Short mmCIF file of C-alpha atoms in Angstrom, two decimals:
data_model
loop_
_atom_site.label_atom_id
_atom_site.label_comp_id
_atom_site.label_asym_id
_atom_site.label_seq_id
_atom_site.Cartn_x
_atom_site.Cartn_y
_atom_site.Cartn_z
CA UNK A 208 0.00 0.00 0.00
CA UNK A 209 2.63 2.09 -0.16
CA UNK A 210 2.31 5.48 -1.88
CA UNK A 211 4.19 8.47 -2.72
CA UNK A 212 3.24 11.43 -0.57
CA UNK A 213 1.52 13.95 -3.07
CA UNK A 214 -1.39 14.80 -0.42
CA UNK A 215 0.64 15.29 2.19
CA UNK A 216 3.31 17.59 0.06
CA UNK A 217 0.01 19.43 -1.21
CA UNK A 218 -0.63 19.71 2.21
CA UNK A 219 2.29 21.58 3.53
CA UNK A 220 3.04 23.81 0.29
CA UNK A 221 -0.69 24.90 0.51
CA UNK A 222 -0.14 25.60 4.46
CA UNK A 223 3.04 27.36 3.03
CA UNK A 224 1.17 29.48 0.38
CA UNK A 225 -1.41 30.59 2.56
CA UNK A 226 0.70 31.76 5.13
CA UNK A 227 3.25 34.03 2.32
CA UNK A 228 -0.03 34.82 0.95
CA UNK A 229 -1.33 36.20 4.03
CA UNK A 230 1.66 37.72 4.72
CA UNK A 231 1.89 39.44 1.50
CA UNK A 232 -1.92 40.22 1.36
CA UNK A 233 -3.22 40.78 4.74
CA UNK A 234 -6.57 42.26 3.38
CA UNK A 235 -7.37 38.81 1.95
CA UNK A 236 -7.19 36.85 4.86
CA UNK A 237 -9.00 39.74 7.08
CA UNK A 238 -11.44 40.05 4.68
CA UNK A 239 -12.27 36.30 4.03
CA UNK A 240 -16.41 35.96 4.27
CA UNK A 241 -16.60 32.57 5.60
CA UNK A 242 -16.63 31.73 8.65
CA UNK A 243 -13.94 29.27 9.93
CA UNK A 244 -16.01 26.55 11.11
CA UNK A 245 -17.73 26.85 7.15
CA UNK A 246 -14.54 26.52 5.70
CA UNK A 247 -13.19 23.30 3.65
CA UNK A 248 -10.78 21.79 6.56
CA UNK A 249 -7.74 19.12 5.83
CA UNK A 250 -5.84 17.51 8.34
CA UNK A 251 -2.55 15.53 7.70
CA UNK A 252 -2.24 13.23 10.59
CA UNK A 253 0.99 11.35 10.92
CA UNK A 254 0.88 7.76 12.69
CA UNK A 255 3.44 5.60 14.08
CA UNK A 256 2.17 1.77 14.01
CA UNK A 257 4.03 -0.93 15.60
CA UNK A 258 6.05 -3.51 13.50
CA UNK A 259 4.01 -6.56 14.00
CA UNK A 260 0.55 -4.57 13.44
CA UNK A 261 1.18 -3.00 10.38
CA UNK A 262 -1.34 -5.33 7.92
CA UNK A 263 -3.92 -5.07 10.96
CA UNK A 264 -3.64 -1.23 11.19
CA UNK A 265 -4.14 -1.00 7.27
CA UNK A 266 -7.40 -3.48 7.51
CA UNK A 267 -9.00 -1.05 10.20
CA UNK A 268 -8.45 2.07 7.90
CA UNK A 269 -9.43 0.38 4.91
CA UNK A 270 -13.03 -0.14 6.79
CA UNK A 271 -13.19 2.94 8.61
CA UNK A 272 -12.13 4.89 4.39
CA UNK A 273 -15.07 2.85 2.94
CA UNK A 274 -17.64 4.39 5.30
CA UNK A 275 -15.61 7.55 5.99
CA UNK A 276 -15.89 8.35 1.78
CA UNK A 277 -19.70 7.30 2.05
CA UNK A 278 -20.13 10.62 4.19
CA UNK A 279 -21.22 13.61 2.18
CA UNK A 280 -18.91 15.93 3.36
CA UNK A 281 -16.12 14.08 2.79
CA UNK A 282 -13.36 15.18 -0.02
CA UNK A 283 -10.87 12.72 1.01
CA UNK A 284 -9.48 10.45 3.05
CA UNK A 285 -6.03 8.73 2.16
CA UNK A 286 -3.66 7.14 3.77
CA UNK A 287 0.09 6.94 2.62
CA UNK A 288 2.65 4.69 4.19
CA UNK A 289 6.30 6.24 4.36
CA UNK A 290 8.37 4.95 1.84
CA UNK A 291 11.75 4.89 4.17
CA UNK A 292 9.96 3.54 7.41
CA UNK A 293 7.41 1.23 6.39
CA UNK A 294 5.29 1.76 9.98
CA UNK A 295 5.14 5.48 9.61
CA UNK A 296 1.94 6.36 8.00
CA UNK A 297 0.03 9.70 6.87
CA UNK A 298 -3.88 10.06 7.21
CA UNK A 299 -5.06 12.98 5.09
CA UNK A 300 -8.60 13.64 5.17
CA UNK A 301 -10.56 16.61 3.49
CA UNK A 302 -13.68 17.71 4.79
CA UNK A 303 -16.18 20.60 3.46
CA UNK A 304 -16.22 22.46 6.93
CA UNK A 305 -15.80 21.23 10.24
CA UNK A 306 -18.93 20.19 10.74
CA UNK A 307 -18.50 17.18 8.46
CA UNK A 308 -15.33 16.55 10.48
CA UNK A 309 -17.35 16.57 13.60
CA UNK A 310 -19.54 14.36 12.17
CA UNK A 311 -17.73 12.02 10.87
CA UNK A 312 -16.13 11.61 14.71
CA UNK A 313 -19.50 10.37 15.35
CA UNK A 314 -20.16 8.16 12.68
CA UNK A 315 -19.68 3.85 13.76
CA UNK A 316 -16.87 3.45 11.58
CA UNK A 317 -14.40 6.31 12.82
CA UNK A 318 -16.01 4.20 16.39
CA UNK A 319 -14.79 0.90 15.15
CA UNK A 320 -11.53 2.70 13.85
CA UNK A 321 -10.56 4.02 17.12
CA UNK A 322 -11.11 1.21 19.02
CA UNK A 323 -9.38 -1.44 16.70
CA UNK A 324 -6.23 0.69 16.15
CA UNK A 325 -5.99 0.13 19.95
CA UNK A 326 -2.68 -1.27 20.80
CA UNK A 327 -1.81 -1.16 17.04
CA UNK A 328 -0.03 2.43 17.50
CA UNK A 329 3.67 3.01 18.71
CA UNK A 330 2.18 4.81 21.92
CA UNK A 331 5.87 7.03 22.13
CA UNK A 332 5.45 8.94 19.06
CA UNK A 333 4.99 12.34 20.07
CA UNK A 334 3.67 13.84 16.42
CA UNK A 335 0.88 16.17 16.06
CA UNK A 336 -1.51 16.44 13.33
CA UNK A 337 -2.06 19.23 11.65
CA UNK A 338 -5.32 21.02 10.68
CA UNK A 339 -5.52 23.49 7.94
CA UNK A 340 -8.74 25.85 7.15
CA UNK A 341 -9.04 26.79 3.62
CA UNK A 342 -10.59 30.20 3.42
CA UNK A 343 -11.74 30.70 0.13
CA UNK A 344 -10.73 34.49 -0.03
CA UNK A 345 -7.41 33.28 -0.31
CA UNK A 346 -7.27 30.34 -2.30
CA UNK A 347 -9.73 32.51 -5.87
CA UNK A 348 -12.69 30.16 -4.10
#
């Protein structure tokens, strides 16, 4: 399953260009109509999986991605495996505001993915995920 990292490069060059662009063009970004929580939000979530549980970890997400990409608001929801450390993986997931995202932590799959990554994770990996609003201002809607 492994994949090169285009989603999660888009990722951080978009987080990139919106802060330069903000920077640049403060007006934009103070001006931007929508409302945060209406805004299309991505998150790039990095996960550390043991060894031994890699196959199970990728047999949760695949069930949790089926149902996750059944939701309405959902734009994506990929996962890429590092291609130098096969138990580092990426979850990027798009969403059409936070709402969706919120909903979607409510839905019985993200449920059933929570609970059967349990124990499947390297619990010392200290990463963050990152969440990233698009404002539509910015980014010529």
């Amino acid at each position: 399953m492994k994949k090169i990292l285009p989603v999660a490069v888009a990722a951080i060059l978009l987080s990139a260009c919106c802060q330069t662009t903000c920077q640049k063009e403060q007006s934009a970004c103070n001006n931007c109509t929508t409302s945060k929580d209406s805004m299309k939000v991505l998150l790039h979530v990095p996960i550390k999986v043991k060894p031994e549980a890699v196959s199970a970890f990728i047999a949760v997400y695949e069930k949790c991605a089926e149902g996750s990409f059944k939701e309405a608001g959902c734009l994506d929801y990929t996962l890429y495996q590092s291609p130098s450390d096969s138990t580092l993986f990426f979850l990027n997931e798009a969403w059409i505001n936070k709402g969706a995202h919120l909903e979607h932590m409510k839905t019985a799959h993200f449920d059933e993915y929570i609970k059967g990554i349990e124990g499947l994770t390297d619990g010392g990996d200290t990463r963050s995920f990152e969440e990233i609003y698009v404002c539509p201002a910015v980014n010529g809607k």
